[in-house]
Coordinates of C-alpha atoms and ligand atoms in Angstrom, one line a residue:
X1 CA -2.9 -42.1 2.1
X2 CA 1.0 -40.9 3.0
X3 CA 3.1 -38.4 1.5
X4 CA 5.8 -40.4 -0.8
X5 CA 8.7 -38.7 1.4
X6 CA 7.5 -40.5 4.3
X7 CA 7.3 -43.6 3.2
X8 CA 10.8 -43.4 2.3
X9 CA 12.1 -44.4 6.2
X10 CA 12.8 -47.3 8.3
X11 CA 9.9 -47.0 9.9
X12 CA 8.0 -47.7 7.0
X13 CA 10.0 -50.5 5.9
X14 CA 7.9 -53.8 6.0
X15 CA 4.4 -52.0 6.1
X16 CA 1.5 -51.2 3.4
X17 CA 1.1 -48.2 2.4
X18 CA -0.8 -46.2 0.1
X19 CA 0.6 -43.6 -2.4
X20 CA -0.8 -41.3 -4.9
X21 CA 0.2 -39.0 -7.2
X22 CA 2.4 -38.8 -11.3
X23 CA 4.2 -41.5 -12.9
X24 CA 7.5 -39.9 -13.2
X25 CA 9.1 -42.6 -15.2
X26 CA 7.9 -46.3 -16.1
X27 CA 9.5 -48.7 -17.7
X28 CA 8.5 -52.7 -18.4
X29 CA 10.8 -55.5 -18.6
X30 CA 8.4 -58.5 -19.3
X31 CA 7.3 -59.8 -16.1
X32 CA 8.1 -56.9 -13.4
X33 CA 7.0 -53.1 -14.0
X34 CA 9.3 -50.2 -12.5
X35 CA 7.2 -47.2 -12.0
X36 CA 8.7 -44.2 -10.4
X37 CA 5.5 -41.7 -8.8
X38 CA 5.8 -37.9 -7.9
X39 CA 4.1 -36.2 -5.6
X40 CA 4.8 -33.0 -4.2
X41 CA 7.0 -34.0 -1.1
X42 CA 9.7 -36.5 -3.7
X43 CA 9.9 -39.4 -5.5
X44 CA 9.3 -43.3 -4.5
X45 CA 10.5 -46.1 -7.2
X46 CA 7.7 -49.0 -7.2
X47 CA 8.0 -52.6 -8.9
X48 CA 5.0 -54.5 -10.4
X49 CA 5.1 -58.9 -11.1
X50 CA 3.0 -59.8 -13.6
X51 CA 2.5 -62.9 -11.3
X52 CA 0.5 -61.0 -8.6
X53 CA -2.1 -59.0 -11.0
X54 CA -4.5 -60.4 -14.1
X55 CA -3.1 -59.8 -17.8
X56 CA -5.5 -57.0 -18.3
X57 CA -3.9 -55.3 -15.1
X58 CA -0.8 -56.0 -15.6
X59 CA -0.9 -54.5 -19.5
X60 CA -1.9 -51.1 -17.7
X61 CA 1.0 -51.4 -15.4
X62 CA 3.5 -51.9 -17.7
X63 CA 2.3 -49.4 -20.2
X64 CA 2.1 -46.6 -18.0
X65 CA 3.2 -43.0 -19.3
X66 CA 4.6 -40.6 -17.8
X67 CA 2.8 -37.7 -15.8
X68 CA -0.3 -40.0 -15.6
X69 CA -2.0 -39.6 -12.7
X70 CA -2.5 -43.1 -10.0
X71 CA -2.5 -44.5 -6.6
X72 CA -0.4 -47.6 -6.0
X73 CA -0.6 -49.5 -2.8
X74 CA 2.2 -51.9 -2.0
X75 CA 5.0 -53.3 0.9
X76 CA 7.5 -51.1 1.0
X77 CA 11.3 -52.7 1.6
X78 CA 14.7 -50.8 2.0
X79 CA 16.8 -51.7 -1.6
X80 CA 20.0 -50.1 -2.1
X81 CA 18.9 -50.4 -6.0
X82 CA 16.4 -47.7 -5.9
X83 CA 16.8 -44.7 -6.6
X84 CA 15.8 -43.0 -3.1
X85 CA 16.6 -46.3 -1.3
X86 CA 13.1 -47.7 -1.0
X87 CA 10.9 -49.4 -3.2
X88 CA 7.1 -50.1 -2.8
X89 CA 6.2 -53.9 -3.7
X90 CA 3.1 -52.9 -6.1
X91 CA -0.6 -55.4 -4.6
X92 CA -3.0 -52.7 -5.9
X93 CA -3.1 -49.8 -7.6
X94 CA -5.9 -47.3 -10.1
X95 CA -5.2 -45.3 -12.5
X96 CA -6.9 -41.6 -12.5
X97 CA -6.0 -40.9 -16.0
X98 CA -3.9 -42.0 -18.2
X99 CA -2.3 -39.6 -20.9
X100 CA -1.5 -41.1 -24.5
X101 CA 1.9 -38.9 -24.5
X102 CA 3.5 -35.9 -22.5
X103 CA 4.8 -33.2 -24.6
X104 CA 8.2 -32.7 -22.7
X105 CA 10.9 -34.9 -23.3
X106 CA 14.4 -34.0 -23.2
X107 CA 16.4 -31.4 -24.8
X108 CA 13.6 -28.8 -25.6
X109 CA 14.0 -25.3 -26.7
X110 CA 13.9 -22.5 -24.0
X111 CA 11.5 -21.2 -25.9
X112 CA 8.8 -24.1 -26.2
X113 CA 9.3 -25.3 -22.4
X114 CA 8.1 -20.9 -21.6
X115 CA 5.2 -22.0 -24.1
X116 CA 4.5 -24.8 -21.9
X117 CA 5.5 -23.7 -18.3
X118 CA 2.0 -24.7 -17.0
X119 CA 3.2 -28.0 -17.7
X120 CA 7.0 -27.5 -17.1
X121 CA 6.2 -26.2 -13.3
X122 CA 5.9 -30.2 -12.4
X123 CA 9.1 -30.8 -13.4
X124 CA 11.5 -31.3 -10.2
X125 CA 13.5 -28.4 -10.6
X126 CA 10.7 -26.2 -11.2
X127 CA 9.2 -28.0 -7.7
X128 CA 12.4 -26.9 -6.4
X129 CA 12.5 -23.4 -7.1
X130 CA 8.9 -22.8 -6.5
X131 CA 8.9 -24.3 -2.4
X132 CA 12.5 -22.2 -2.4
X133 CA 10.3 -18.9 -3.2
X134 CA 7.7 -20.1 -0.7
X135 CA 10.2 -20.2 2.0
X136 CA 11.4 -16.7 1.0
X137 CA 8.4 -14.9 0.6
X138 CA 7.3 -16.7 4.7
X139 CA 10.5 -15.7 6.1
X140 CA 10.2 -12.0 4.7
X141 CA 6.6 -11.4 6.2
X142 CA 7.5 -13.5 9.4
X143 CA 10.5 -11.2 9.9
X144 CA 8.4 -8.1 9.8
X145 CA 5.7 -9.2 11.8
X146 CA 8.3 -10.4 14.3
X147 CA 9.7 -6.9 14.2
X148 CA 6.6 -5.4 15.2
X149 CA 4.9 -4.4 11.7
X150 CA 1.7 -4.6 10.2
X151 CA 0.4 -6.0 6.8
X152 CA -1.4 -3.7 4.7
X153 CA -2.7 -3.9 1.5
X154 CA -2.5 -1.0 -1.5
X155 CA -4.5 -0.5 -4.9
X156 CA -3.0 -2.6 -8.1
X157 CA -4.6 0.6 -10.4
X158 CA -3.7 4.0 -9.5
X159 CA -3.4 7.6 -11.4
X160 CA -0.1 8.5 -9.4
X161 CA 3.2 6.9 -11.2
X162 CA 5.5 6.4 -8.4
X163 CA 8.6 6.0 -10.5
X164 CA 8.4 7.8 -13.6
X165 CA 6.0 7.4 -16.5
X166 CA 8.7 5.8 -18.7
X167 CA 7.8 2.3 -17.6
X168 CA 4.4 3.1 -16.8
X169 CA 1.4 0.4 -18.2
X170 CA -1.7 2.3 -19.3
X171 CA -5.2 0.5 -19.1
X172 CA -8.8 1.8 -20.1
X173 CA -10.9 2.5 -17.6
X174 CA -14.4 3.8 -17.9
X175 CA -13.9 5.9 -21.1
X176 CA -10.7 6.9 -18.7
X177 CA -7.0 5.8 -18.5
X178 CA -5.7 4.6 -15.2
X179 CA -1.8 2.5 -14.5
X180 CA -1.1 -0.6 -13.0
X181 CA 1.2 0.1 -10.1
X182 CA 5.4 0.3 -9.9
X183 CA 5.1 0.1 -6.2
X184 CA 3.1 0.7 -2.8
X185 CA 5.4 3.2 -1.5
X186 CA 3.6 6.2 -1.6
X187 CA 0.1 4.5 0.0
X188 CA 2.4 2.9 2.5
X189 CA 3.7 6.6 3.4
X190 CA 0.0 7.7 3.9
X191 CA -0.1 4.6 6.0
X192 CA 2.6 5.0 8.8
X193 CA 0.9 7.8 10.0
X194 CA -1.6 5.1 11.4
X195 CA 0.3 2.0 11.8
X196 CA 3.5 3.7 11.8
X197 CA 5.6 0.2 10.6
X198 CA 3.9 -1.2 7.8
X199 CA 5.2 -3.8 4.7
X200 CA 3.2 -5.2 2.0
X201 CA 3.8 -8.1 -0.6
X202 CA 2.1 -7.3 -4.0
X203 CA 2.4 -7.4 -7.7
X204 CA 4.4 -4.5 -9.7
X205 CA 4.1 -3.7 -13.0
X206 CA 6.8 -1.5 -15.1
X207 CA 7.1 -1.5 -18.8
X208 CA 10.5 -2.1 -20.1
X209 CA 11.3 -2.4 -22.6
X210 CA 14.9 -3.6 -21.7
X211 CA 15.5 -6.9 -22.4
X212 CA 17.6 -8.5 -19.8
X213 CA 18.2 -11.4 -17.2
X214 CA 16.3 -9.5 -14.4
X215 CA 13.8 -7.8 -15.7
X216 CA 9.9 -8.7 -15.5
X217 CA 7.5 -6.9 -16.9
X218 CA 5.3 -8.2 -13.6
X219 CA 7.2 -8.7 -10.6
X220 CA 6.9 -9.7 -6.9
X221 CA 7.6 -6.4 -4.9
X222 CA 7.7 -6.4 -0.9
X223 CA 7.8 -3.1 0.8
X224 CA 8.4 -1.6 3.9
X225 CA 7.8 1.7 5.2
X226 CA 8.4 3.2 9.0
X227 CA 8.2 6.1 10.8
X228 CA 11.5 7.8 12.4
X229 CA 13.3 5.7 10.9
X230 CA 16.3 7.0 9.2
X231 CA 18.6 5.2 6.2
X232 CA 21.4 4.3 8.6
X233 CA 18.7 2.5 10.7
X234 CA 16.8 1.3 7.8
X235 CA 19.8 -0.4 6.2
X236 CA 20.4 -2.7 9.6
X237 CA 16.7 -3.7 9.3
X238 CA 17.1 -5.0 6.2
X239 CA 20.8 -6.5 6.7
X240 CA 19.4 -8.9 9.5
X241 CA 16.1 -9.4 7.4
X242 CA 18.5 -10.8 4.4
X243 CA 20.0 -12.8 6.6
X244 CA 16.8 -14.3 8.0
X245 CA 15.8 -14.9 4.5
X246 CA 18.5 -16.6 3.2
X247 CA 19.7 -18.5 6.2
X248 CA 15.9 -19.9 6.2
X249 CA 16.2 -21.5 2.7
X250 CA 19.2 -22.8 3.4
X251 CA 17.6 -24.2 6.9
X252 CA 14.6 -25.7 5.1
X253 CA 15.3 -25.9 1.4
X254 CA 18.7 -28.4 1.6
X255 CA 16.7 -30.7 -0.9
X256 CA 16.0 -28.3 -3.0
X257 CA 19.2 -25.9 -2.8
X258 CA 21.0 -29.8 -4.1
X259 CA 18.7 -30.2 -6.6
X260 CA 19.4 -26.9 -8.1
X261 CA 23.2 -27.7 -7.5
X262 CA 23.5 -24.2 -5.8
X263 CA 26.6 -23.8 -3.7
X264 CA 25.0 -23.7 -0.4
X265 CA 28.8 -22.4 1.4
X266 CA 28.2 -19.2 -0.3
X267 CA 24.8 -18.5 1.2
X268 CA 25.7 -19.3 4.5
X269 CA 28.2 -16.6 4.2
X270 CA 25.1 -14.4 3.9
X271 CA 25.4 -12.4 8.0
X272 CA 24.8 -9.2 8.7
X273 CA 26.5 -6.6 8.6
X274 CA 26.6 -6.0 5.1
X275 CA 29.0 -3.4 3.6
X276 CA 28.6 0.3 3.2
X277 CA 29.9 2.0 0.0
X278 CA 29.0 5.4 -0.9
X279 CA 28.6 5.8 -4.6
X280 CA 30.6 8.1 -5.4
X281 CA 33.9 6.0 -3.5
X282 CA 32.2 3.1 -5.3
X283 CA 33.2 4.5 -8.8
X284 CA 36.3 5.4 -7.2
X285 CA 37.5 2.0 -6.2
X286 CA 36.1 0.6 -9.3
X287 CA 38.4 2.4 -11.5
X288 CA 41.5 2.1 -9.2
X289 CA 40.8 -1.5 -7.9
X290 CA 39.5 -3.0 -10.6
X291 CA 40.3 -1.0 -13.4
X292 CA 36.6 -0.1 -14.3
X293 CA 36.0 2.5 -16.9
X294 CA 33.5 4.1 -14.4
X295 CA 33.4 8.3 -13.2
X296 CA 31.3 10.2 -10.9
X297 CA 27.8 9.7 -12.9
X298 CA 27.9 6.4 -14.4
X299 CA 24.6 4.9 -14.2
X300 CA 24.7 1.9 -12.6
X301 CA 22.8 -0.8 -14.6
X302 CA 22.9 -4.7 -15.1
X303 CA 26.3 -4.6 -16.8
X304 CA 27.7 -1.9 -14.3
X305 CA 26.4 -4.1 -10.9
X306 CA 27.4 -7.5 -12.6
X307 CA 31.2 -5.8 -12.9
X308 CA 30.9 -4.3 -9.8
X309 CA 29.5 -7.0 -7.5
X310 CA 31.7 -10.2 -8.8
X311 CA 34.3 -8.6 -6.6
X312 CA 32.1 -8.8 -3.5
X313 CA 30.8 -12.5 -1.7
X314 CA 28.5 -10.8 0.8
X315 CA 25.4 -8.0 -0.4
X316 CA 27.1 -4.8 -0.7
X317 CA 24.8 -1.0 0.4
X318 CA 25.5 1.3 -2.1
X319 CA 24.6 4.7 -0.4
X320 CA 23.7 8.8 -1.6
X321 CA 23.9 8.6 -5.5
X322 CA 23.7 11.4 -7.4
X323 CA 20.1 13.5 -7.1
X324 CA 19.9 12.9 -10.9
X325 CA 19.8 9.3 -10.7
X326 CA 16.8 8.9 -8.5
X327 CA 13.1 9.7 -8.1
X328 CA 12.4 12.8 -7.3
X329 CA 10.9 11.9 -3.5
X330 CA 14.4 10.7 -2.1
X331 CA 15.4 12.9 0.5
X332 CA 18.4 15.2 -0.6
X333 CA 21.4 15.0 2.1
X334 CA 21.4 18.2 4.2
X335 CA 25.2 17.9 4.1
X336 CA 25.7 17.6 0.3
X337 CA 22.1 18.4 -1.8
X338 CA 23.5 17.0 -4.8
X339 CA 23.3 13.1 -3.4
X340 CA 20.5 11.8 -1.5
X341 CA 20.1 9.8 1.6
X342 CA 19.3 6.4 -0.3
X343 CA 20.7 3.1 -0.9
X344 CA 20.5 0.4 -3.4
X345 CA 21.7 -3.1 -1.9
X346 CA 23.5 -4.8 -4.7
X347 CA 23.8 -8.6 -4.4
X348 CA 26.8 -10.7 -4.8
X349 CA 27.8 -13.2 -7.6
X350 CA 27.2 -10.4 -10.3
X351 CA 24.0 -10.4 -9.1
X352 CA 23.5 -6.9 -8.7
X353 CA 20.0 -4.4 -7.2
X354 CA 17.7 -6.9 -5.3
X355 CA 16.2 -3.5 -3.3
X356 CA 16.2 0.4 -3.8
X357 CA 15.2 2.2 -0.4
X358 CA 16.1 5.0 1.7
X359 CA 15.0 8.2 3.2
X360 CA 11.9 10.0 2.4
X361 CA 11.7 14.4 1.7
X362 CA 9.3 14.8 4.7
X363 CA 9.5 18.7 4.7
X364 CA 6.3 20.3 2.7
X365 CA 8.8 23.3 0.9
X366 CA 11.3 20.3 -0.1
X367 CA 8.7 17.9 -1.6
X368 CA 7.6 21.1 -4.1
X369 CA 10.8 22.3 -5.2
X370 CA 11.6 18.4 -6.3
X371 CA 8.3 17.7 -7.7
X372 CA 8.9 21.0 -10.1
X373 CA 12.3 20.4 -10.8
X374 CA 11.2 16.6 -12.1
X375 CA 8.5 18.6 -14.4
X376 CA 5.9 16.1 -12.3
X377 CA 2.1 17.9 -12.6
X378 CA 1.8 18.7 -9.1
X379 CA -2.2 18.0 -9.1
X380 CA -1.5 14.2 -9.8
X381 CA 0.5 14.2 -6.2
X382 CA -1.9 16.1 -4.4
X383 CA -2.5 13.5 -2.0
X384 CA 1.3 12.7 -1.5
X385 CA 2.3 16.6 -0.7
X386 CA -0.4 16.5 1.6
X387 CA 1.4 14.0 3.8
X388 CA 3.4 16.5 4.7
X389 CA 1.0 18.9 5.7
X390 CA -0.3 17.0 8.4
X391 CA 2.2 15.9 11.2
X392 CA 4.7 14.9 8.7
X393 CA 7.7 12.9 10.4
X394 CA 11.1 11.2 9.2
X395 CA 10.5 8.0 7.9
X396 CA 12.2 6.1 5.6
X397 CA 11.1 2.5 3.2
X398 CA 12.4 0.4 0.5
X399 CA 11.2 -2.1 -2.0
X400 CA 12.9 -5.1 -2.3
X401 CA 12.5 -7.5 -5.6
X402 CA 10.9 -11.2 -4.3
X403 CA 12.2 -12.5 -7.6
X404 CA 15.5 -11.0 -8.1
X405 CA 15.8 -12.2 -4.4
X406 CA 14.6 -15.4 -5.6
X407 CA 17.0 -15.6 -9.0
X408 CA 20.0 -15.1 -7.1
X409 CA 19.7 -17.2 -4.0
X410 CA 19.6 -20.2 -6.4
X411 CA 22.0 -19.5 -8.1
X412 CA 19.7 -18.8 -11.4
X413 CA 20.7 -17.4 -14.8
X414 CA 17.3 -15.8 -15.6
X415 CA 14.6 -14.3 -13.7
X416 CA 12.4 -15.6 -15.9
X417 CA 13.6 -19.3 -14.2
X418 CA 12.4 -17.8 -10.7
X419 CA 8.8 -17.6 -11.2
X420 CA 6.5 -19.8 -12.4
X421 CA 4.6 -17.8 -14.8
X422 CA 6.7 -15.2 -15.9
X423 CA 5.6 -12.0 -18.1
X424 CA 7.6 -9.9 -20.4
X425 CA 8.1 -7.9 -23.1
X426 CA 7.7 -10.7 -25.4
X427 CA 5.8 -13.3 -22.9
X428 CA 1.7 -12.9 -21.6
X429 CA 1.2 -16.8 -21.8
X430 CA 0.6 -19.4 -20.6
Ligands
LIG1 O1 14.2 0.4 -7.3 P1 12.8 0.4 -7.5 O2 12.2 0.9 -8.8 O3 12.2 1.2 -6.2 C1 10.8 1.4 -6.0 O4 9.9 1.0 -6.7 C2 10.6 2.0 -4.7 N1 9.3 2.9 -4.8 C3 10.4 1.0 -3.7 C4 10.1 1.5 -2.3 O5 11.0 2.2 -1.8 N2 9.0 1.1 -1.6 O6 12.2 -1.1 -7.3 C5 12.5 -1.8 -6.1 C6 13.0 -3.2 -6.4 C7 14.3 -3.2 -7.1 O7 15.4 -3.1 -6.3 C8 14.3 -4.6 -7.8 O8 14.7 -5.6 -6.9 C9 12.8 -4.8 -8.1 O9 12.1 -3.9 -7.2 N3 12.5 -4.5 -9.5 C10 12.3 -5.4 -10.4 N4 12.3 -6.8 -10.4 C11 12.0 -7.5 -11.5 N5 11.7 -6.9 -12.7 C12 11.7 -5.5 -12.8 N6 11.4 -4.9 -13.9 C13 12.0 -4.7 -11.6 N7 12.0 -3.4 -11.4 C14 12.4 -3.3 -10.1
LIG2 MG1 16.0 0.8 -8.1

């Protein structure tokens, strides 16, 4: 048995070979069958004569539908004429089953290929995007262990909302209520004071209710905390990590990336160092560059980062927002108190936030007076203040969005397009 991309070389031309997988077109003209097969490494066309099987065969061969399932064996010869430039010469072949019709056909509703994405994901597009987001979510834990981190792994129900109980998802549990986590951060702040460089790749779960391209009601979140580290230093770890993630899909994902007809110049562009743009000069140059209606306090949201970021070709570091715009555990500026020492890295294209990080308060007294000023009961963070009762240090993390990462690097117009099963306010199936 041979993958069908490997069959498709010179060195295969003139041999037998055996391929399995979905017929992903057929068509009959008489005496000769053309059956396209699928299988997860491409596409192989393969021709049938009538001459060379019984009529019973030969019926099944040329009445073949697609997204069967079958194994052909056959000579495969170079032919200009096919599609991928070889074709297998069909001797042999069993069918695994045969389907009497597959739902998708062209021109379907957005709405009824969501209904069926269990179905859709074999489409070659959706094989596209889904080994694009397998490269991404390698090169992002390769890069950290490389760097010297460990993997760790957190708890999916918790009773401590990390970023505010707007979006927060209740579930029963045991005659008591617990929530499905918005991020790792604050067990991967307990955690540095072992492992002292730690990330994690997990589900996170926020309920909004905002309906727009990049928002999941279940996302891919990968997070980093370290020790000492500060958000100056922070922000270069994650410029050459962006880089190493992007440069490897466009290393190993060509295929794919021409597929999805994503412009692959503007990735490459994709080197650290990214820009550094404090907020507040943000909003400055937005209304005198680019004539933005923005001021000092305009919340940045998809509209305001798709405006902001279509002047930009490269990710941009947007740095110390207002205290009022974040949670309540960013780590206020010793030189200003009003902004904190954090940073959002907006990505280009109109793309806007793929990752919120920055500085953590790691003084005990500083960590109160926050926690009262955001009206947070100070029992449910118990655990949190005590972190800086006990050796506390400077450290500093951020969580980046695998999807939005995802979304953007090909180019997408919808999130929901950069996961296979996505969930939202309107969407828990299939
Ligand atoms: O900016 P956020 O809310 O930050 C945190 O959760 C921090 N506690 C992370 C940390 O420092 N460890 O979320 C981080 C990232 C965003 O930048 C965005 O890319 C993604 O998570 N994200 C979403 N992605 C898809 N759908 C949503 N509803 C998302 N909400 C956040
Ligand atoms: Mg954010």
């Amino acid at each position: 048995m041979q993958d069908i991309a490997s069959v498709l070389s010179k060195d295969s031309a003139g041999k037998e070979v055996t391929v399995r997988g979905w017929v992903y077109r057929a068509r009959s003209s008489g005496k000769i069958a053309f059956i396209v097969l699928r299988d997860s490494s491409g596409v192989v066309q393969a021709v049938a004569h009538s001459e060379n099987f019984t009529p019973e065969e030969f019926n099944i061969l040329s009445s073949l539908t697609i997204e069967s399932s079958m194994e052909l064996t056959g000579t495969v010869r170079e032919d200009s004429r096919a599609i991928t430039g070889y074709e297998v010469g069909v001797s042999g072949f069993r069918i695994y089953q045969r389907n009497e019709s597959f739902p998708i056909t062209k021109d379907q509703s957005e709405d009824f290929l969501l209904d069926i994405r269990h179905l859709w994901v074999r489409s070659r597009e959706f094989t596209a995007v889904m080994k694009i987001r397998s490269t991404l979510f390698k090169a992002f834990a390769d890069f950290y262990y490389q760097n010297g981190y460990y993997q760790v792994q957190t708890p999916f129900m918790v009773s401590t909302a990390a970023e505010g109980g707007a979006t927060l998802f209740k579930v029963p549990f045991f005659g008591d209520e617990v929530s499905l986590t918005q991020s790792a951060q604050f067990y991967l702040e307990s955690l540095i004071f072992s492992l002292e460089k730690v990330f994690t790749i997990g589900p996170s779960f926020r309920a909004e209710k905002s309906r727009t391209r990049r928002h999941l009601t279940e996302y891919w979140h990968a997070e980093i905390e370290a020790a000492w580290l500060g958000n100056d230093d922070l922000m270069e770890v994650e410029e050459r990590m962006m880089e190493y993630m992007v440069q490897a899909v466009v290393e190993n994902n060509k295929e794919e990336l021409k597929l999805l007809g994503r412009d692959v110049e503007k990735l490459k562009k994709i080197k650290a160092p990214f820009e550094r743009i404090r907020y507040g000069d943000l909003m400055k140059r937005a209304r005198e560059d680019w004539g933005l209606d923005f001021e000092y306090g305009t919340d940045l949201g998809a509209d305001e980062e798709r405006a902001l970021m279509s002047h930009f070709d490269k990710p941009v570091f947007v740095t110390h927002y207002p205290v009022e715009h974040k949670s309540f555990y960013h780590r206020p500026d010793p030189e200003n108190p009003k902004e904190v020492l954090c940073h959002d890295l907006l990505a280009p294209e109109g793309y806007g936030e793929v990752i919120g990080g920055g500085e953590r308060i790691w003084e005990l007294d500083v960590l109160e007076k926050r926690i009262e000023e955001a009206k947070l009961n100070r029992d449910d963070y118990y655990w949190y203040i005590d972190l800086r009762k006990y050796g506390s240090v400077p450290h500093s993390g951020f969580g980046l969005g695998l999807d939005r990462v995802a979304m953007w690097v090909m180019g997408l117009e919808n999130i929901k397009d950069a996961i296979p099963f996505p969930r939202t306010i309107r969407r828990t199936r299939p």
